[in-house]
Short mmCIF file of C-alpha atoms and ligand atoms in Angstrom, two decimals:
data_model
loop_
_atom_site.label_atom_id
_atom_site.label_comp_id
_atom_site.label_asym_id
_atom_site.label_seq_id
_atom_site.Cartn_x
_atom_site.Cartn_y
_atom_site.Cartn_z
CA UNK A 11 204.36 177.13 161.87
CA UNK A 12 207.74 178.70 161.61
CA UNK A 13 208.43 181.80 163.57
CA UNK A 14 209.89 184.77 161.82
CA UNK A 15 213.20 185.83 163.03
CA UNK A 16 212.86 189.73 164.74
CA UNK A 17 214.59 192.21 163.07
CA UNK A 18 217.73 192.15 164.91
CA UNK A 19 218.51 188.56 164.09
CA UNK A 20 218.18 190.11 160.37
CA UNK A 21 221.04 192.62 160.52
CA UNK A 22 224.45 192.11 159.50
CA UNK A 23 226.41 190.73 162.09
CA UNK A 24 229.94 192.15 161.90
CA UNK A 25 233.10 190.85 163.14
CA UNK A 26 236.00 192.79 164.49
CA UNK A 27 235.59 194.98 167.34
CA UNK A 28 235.83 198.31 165.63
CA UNK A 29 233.23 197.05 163.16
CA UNK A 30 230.79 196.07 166.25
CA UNK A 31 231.22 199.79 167.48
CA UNK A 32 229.81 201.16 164.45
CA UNK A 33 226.80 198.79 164.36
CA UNK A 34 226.44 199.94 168.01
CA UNK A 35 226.22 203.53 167.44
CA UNK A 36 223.87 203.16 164.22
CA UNK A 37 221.58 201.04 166.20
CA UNK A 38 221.06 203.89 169.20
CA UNK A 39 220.38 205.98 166.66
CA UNK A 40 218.27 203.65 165.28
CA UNK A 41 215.96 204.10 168.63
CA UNK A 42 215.65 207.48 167.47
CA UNK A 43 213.63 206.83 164.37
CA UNK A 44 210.01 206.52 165.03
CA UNK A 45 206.62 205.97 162.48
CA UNK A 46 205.78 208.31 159.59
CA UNK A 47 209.83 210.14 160.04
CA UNK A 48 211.17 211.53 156.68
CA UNK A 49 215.17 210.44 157.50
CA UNK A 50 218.54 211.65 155.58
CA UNK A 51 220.48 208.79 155.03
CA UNK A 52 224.34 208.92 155.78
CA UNK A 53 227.34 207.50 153.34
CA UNK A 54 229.95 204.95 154.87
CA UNK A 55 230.73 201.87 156.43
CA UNK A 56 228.85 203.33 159.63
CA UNK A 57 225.62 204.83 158.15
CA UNK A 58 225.57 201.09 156.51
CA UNK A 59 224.39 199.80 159.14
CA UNK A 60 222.02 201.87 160.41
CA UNK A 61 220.72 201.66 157.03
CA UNK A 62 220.50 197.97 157.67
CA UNK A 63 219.04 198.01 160.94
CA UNK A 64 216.49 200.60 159.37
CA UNK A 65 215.79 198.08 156.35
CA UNK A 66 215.11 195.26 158.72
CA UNK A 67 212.27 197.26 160.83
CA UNK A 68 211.19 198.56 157.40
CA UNK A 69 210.62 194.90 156.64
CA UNK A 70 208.87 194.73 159.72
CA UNK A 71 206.28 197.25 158.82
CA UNK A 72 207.79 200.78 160.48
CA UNK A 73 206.59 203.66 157.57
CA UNK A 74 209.42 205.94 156.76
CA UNK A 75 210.55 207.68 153.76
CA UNK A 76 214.26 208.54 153.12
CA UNK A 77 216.36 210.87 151.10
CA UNK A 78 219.88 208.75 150.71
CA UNK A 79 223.13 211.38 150.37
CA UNK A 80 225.20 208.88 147.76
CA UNK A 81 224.06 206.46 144.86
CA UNK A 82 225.73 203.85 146.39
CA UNK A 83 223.26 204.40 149.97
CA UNK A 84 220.64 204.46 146.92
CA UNK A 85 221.27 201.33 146.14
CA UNK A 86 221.03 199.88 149.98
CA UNK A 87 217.90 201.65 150.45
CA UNK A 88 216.67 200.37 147.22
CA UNK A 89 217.64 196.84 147.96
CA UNK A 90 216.00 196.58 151.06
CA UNK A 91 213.32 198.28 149.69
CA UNK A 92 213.26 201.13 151.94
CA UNK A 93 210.93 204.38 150.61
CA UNK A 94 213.02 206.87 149.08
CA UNK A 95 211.79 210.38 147.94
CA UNK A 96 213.28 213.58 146.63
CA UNK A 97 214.27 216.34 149.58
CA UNK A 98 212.96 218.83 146.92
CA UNK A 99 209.61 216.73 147.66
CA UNK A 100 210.01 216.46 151.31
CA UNK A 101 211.74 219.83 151.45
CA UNK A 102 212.17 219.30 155.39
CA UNK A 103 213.65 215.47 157.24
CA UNK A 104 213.16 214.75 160.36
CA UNK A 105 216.69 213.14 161.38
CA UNK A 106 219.71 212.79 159.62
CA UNK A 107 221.83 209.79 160.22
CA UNK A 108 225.06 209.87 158.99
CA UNK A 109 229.01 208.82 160.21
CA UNK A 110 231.94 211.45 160.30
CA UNK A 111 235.74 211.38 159.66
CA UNK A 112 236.37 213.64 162.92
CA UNK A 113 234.17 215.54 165.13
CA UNK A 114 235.66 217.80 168.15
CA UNK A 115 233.68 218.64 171.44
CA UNK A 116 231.25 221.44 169.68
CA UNK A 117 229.86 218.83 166.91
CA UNK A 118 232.18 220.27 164.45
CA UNK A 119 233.03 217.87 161.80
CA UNK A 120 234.97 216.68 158.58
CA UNK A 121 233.02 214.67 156.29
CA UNK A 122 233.84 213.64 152.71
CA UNK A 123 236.34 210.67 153.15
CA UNK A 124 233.48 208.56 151.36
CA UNK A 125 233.28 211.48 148.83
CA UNK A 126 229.84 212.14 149.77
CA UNK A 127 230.08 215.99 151.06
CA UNK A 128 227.85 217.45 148.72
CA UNK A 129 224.64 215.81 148.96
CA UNK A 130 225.58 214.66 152.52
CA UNK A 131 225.60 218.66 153.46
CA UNK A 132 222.49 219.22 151.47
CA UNK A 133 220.65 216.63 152.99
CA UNK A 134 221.92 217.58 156.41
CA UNK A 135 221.19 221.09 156.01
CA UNK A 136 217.30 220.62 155.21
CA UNK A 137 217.31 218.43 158.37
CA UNK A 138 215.73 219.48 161.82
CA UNK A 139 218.49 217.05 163.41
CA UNK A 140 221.55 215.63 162.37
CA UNK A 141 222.95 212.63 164.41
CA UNK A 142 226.33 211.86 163.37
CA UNK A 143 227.25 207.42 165.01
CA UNK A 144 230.87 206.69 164.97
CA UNK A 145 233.18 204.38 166.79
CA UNK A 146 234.81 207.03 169.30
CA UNK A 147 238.54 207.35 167.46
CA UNK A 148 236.65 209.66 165.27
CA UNK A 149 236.41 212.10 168.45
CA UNK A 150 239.65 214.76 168.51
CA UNK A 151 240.47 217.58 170.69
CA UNK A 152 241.37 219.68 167.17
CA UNK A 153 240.26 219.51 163.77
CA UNK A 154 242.87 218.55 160.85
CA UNK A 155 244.15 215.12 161.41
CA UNK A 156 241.84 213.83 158.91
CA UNK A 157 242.71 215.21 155.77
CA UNK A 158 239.74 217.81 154.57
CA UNK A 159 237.91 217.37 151.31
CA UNK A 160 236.95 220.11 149.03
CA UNK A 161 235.01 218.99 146.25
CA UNK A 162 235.99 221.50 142.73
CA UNK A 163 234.56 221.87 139.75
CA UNK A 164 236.50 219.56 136.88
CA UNK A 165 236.87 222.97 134.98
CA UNK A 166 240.87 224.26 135.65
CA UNK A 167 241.09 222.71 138.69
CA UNK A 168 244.20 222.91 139.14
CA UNK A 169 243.54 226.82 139.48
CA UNK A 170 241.22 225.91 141.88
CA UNK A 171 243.60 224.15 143.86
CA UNK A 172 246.16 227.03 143.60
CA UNK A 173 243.26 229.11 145.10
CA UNK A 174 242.37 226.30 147.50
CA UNK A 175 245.96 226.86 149.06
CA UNK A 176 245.96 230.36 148.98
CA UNK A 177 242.64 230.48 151.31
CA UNK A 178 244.64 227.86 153.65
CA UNK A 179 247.29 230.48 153.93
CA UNK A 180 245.07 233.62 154.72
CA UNK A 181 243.65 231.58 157.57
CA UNK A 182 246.96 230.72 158.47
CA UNK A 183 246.35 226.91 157.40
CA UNK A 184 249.41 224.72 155.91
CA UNK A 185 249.42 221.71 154.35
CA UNK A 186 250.43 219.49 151.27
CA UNK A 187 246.96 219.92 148.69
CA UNK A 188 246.32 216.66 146.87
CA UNK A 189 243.68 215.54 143.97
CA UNK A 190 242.16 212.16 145.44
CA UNK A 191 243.04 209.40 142.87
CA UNK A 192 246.05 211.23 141.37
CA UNK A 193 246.44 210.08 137.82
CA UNK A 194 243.03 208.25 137.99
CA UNK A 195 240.89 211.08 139.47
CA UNK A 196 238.15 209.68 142.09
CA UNK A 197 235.06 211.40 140.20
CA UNK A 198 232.07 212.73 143.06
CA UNK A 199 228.31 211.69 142.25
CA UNK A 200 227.66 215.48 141.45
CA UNK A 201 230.82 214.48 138.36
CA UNK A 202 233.63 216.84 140.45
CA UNK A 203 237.28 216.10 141.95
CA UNK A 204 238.00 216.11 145.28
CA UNK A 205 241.16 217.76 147.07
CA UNK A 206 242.51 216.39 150.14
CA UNK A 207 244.06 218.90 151.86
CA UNK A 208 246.40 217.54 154.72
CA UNK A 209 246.93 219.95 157.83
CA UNK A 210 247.54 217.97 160.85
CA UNK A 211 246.32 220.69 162.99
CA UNK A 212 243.46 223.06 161.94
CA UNK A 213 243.79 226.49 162.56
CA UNK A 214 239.89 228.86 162.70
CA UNK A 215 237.70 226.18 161.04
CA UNK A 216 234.80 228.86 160.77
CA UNK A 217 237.79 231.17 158.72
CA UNK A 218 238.36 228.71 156.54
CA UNK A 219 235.31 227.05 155.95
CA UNK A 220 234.36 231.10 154.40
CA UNK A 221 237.70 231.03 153.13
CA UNK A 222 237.34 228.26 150.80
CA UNK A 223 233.90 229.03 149.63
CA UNK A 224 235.27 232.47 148.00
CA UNK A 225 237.34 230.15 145.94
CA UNK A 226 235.71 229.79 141.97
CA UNK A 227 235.54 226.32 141.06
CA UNK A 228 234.88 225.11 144.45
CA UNK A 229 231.43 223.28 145.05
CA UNK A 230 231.72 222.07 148.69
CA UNK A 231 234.16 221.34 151.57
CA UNK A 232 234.11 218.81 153.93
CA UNK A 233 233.60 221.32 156.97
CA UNK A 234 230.80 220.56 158.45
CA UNK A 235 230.11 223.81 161.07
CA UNK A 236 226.78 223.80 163.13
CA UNK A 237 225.14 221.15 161.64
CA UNK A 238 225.53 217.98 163.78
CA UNK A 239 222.82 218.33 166.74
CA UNK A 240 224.08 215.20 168.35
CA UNK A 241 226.52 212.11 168.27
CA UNK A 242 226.72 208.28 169.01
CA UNK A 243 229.53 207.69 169.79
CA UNK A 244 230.79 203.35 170.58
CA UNK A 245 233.87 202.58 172.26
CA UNK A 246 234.78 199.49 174.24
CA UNK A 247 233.45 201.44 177.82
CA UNK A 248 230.17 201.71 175.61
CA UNK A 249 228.00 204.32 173.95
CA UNK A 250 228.91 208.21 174.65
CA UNK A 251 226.07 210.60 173.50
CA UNK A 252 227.35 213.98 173.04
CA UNK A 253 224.23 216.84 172.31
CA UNK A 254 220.93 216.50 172.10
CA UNK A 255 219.03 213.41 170.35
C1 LIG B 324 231.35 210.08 153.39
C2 LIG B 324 231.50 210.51 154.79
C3 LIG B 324 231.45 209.45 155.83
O1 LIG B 324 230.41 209.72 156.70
C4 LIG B 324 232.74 209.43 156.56
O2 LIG B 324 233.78 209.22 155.60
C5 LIG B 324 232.80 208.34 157.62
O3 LIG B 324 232.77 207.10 157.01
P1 LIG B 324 232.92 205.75 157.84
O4 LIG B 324 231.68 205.58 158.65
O5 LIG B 324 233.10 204.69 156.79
O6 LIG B 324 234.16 205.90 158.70
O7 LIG B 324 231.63 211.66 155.11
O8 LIG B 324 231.50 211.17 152.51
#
């Protein structure tokens, strides 16, 4: 009789170091995750492997059900035939697992290089935790390096993004504003544009993140402030955890 590989010999098995990180942080968060959890399930290269790691135990018989933030996390889940539901079902999650572009030290983060923000903040929002698993160059001492997303209506958006930079200004906030795509507009799963709005350094995140809200024509911005409960965090000393998981 042939013995059935365990669930970790069924993962993807990545291979550069920064890649290894990732799948390092996912799987901690992975110990996380117990029988009969409703989970949000991240965007990204990160969240792609704890959606893995999650498939494989699925496989194995643990009893989940998931909400994913992003068709294309859909499509994982769907494909290893994970149990997906509507949050409008579940109305509450347990945990959401999901990666970040930058978090500081008080779990503030930018999301929405993926062009997930949206449903990513909706899903986190409804959750009772939100672990964020990144390789530890997504940790900064301020805000800003990372470009910030703010997803706009199609409608005049250009007007938007006039408004967009005047609520970067009355926060005292500077930067170049830019559509992602340019001429070929990257198009969000909720059918909006996304501008990138580069500041280096940000200045009063909880300023601008009302700031930009006022603006008409935007949906959502990348600002994610009081949401993560915890981080993963994999470097080559090892894991850092950072909150409470
Ligand atoms: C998608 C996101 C991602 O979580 C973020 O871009 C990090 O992605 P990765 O794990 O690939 O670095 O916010 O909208």
């Amino acid at each position: 009789m042939t013995e059935q590989a365990s669930w970790q010999d069924r993962i993807l098995k990545p291979d550069t170091a920064v890649e290894q990180m990732k799948q390092k942080a996912a799987l901690r968060a992975l110990e996380e995750v117990e029988h009969g959890m409703r989970l949000g399930l991240g965007t990204g290269s990160t969240a792609r492997y704890f959606v893995d790691g999650l498939g494989a135990k699925v496989a194995d018989g643990l009893d989940v059900v998931c909400v994913p933030t992003s068709e294309a996390t859909r499509q994982q889940a769907e494909s290893l035939n994970i149990k997906l539901a509507e949050l409008d079902d579940l109305k509450r999650l347990d945990i959401t697992v999901d990666g970040a572009d930058e978090l500081d030290d008080a779990l503030r983060l930018i999301k929405g290089g993926g062009g997930a923000l949206l449903r990513e903040k909706i899903v986190a929002a409804a959750s009772d935790k939100m672990i964020v698993i990144a390789d530890d160059s997504k940790k900064v001492a301020t805000l800003g390096a990372f470009d910030l997303p703010v997803e706009v209506n199609m409608f005049s958006h250009g007007t938007s993004a006039a408004a967009i930079g005047d609520a970067l200004a009355a926060t005292d906030n500077q930067g170049a504003i830019s559509l992602r795509g340019g001429d070929s507009p990257f198009i969000t799963d909720g059918g909006h544009y996304i501008y990138d709005c580069a500041l280096g350094q940000m200045n009063d995140p909880e300023a601008l993140a009302q700031a930009l809200l006022t603006v008409p024509g935007v949906v959502e911005h990348g600002l994610f402030l009081g949401y993560a409960t915890a981080a993963i965090l994999a470097g080559t000393d090892g894991l850092i955890e950072m909150g409470d998981l």
